[in-house]
mmCIF file of C-alpha atoms and ligand atoms in Angstrom:
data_model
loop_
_atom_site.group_PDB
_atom_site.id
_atom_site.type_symbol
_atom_site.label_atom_id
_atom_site.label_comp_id
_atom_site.label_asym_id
_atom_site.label_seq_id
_atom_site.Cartn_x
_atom_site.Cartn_y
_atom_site.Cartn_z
ATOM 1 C CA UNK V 1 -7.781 26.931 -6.389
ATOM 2 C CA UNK V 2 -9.062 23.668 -5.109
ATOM 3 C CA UNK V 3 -8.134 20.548 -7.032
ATOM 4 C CA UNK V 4 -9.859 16.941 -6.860
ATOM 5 C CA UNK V 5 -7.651 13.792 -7.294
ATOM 6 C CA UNK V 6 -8.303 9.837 -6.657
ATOM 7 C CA UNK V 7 -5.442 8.190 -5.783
ATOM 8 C CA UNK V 8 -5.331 3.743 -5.068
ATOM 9 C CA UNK V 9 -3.946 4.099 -1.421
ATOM 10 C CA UNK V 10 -3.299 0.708 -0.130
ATOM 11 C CA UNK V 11 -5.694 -1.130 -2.582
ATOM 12 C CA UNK V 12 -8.488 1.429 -1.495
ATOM 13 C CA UNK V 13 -9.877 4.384 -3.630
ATOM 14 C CA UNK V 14 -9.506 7.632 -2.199
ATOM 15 C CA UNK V 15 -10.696 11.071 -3.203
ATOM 16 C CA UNK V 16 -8.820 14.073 -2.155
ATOM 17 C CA UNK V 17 -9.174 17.809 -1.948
ATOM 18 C CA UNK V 18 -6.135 19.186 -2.432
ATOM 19 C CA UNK V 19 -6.541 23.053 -1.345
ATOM 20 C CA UNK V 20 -3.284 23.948 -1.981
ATOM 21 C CA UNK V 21 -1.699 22.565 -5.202
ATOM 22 C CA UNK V 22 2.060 22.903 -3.639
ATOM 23 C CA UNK V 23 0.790 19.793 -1.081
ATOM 24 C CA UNK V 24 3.488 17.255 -0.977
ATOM 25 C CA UNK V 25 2.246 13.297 -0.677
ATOM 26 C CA UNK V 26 4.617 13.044 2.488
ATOM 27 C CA UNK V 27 1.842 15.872 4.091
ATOM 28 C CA UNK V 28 -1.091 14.776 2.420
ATOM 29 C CA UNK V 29 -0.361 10.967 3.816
ATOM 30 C CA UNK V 30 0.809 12.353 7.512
ATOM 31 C CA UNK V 31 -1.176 15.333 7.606
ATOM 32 C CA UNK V 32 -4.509 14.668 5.600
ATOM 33 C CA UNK V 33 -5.034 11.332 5.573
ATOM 34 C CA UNK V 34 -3.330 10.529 9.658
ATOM 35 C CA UNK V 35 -1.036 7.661 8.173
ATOM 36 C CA UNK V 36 1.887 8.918 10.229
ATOM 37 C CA UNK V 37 4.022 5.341 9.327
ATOM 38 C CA UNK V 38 5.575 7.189 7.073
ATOM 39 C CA UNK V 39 8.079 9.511 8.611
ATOM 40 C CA UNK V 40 9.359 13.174 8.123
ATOM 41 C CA UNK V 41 13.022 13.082 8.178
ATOM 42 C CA UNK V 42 14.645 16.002 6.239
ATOM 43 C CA UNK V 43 11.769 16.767 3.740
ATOM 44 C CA UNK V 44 14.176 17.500 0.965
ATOM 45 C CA UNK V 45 14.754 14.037 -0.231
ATOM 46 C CA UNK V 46 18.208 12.991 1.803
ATOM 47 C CA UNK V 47 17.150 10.416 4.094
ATOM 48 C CA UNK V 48 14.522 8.378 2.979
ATOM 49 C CA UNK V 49 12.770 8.260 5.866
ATOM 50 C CA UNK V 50 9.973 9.058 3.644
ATOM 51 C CA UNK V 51 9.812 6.224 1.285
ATOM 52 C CA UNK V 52 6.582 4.576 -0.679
ATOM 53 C CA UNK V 53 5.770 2.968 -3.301
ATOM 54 C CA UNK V 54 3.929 5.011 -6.393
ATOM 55 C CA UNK V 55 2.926 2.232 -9.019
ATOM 56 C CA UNK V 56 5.157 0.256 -8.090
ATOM 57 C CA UNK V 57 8.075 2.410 -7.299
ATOM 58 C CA UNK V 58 10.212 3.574 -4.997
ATOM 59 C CA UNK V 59 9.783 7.545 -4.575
ATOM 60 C CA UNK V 60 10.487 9.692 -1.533
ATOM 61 C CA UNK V 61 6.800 11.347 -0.406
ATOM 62 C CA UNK V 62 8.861 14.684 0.316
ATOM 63 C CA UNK V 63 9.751 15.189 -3.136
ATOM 64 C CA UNK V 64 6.222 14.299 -5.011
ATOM 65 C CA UNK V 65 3.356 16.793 -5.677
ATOM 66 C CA UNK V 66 0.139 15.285 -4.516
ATOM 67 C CA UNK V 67 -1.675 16.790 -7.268
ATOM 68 C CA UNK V 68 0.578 15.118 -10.186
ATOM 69 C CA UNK V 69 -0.584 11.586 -8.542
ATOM 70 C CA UNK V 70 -4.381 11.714 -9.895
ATOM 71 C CA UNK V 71 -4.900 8.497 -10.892
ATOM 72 C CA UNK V 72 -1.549 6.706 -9.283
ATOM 73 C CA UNK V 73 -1.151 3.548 -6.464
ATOM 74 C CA UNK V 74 0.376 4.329 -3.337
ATOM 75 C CA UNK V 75 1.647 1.823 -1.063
ATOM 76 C CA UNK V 76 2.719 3.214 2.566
ATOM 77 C CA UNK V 77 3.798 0.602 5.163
ATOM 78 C CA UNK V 78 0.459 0.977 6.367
ATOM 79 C CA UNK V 79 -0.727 -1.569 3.549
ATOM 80 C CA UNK V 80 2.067 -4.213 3.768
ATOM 81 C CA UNK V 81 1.265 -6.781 6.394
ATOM 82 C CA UNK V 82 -1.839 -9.334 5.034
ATOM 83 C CA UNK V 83 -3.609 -9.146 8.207
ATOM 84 C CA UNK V 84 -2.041 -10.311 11.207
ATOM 85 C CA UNK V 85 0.523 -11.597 8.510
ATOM 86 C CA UNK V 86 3.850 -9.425 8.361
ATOM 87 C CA UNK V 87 4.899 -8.979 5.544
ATOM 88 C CA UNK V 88 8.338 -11.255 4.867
ATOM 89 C CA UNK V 89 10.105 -8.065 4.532
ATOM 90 C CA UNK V 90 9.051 -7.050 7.684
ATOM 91 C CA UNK V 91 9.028 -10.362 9.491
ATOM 92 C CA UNK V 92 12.887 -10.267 8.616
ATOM 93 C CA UNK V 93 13.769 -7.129 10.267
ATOM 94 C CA UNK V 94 12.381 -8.169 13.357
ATOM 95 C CA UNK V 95 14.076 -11.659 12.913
ATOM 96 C CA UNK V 96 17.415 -9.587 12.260
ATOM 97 C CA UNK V 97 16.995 -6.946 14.506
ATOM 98 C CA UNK V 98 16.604 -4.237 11.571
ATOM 99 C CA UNK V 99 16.097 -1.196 13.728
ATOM 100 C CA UNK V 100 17.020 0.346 16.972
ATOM 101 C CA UNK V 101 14.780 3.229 17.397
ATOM 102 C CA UNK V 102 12.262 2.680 14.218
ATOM 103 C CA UNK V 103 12.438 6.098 12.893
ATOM 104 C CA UNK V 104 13.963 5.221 9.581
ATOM 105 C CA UNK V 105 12.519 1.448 9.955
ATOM 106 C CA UNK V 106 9.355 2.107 7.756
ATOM 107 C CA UNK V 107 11.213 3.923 5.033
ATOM 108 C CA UNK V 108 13.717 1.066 4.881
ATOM 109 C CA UNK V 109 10.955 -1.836 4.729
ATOM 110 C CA UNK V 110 9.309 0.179 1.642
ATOM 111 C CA UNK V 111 12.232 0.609 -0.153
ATOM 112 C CA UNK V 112 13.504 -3.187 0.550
ATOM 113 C CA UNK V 113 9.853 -4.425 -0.697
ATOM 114 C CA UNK V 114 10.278 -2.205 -3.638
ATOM 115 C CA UNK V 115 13.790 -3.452 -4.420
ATOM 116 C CA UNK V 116 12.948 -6.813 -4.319
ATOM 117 C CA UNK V 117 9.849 -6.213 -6.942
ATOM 118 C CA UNK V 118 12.511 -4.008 -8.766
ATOM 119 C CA UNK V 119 15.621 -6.600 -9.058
ATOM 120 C CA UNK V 120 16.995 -9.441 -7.457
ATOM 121 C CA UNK V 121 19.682 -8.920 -5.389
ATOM 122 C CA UNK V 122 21.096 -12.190 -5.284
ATOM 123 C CA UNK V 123 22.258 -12.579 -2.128
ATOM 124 C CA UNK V 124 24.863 -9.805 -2.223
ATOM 125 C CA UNK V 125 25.215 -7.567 0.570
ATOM 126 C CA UNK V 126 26.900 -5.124 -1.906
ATOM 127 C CA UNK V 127 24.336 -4.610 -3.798
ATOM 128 C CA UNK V 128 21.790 -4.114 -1.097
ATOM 129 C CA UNK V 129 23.856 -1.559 0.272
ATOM 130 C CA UNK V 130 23.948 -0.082 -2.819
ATOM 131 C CA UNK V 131 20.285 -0.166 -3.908
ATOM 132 C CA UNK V 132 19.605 0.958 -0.028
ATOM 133 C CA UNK V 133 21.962 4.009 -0.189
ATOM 134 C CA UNK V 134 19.098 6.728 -0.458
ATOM 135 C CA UNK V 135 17.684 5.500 2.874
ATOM 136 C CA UNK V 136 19.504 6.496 6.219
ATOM 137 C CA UNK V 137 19.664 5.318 9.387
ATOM 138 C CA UNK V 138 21.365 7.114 12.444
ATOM 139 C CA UNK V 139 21.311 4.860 14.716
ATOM 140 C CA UNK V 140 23.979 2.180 12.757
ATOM 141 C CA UNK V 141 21.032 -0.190 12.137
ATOM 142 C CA UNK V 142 22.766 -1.050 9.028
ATOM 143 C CA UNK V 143 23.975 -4.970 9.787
ATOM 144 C CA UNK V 144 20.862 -5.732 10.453
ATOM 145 C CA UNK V 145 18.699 -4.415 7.438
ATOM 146 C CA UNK V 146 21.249 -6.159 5.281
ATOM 147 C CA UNK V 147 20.426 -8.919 6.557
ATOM 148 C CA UNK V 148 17.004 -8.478 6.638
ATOM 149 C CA UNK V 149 17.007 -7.710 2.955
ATOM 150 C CA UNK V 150 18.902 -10.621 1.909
ATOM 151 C CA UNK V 151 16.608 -12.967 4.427
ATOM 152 C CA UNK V 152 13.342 -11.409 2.831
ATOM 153 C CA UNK V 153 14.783 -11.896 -0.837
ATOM 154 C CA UNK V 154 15.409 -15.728 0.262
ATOM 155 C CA UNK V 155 11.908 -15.777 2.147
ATOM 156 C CA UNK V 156 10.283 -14.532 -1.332
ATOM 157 C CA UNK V 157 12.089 -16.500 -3.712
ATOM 158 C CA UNK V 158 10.943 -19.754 -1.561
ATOM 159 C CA UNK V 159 7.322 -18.075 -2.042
ATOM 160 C CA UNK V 160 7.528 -18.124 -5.467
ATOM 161 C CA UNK V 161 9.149 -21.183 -6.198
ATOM 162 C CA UNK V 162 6.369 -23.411 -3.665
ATOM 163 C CA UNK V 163 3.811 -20.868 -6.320
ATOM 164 C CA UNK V 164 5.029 -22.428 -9.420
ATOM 165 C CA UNK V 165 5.350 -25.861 -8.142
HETATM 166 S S1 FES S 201 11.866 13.119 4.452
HETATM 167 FE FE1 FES S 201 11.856 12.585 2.356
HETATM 168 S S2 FES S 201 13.897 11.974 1.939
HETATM 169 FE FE2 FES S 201 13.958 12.737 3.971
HETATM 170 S S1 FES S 202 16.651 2.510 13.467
HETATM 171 FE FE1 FES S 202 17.064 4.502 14.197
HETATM 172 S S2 FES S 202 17.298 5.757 12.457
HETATM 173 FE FE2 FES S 202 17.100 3.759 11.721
#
């Protein structure tokens, strides 16, 4: 049976048609609705290629029903950059060299974004690492998205203190 959800996808309403209720929000985005940033690594919720943000959240897209999102805000890497403005998120991978071949690269720049909304990591590589465990990358790219975390959480935190001032 056919089921109707709305879903906030990158600040825009959508309606969907979900035909089949088993539809997965990693298919729906790559499949249905041709965003293809987001990539299909395992599809069982091991490498994090995957990665958006659901309200505000971290989830992997492999692992979430479309049709228990009615209602919800997704954020794919589709919707980060302002424009011709990167993001500072992704503006630091590039600076730090963040990925080799990409394929994980999107994954890794919504989970950083989302970790940085989530909790500061202040300035520990430890802790990035550890907040950043669910997301792989197989080509050793690993140096570099610390860095890139860390860079973005300094890039952000000058943001917000030039806001308040
Ligand atoms: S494709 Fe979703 S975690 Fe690997
Ligand atoms: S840059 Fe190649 S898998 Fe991450």
């Amino acid at each position: 049976m056919a089921l109707s959800i709305q879903i906030t996808l990158n600040g825009k309403r959508v309606a969907v048609e979900l035909d089949d209720v088993r539809v997965t929000l990693l298919d729906l985005l790559r499949e249905r609705l041709e965003l293809t940033g987001t990539k299909k690594g395992c599809d069982r919720g091991q490498c994090g290629a995957c990665t958006v943000l659901v309200d505000g959240r971290r989830i992997n897209a492999c692992l979430a029903l479309a049709a228990s999102l009615d209602g919800a805000s997704v954020e794919t890497i589709e919707g980060v950059a302002d424009g011709a403005n990167l993001h500072p998120v992704q503006q630091a991978f590039i600076d730090h060299d963040g990925f080799q071949c990409g394929y994980c690269t999107p994954g890794q720049i919504m989970s950083a974004i989302g970790l940085l909304r989530e909790a500061r990591v202040h300035g520990d590589p430890e802790r990035v690492r550890e907040q950043m465990s669910g997301n792989l990358c197989r080509c050793g790219a690993y140096a570099g998205i610390v860095e890139a975390v860390l860079d973005a959480e300094r890039a952000t935190l000058g943001e917000r203190k030039r806001g308040a001032a």
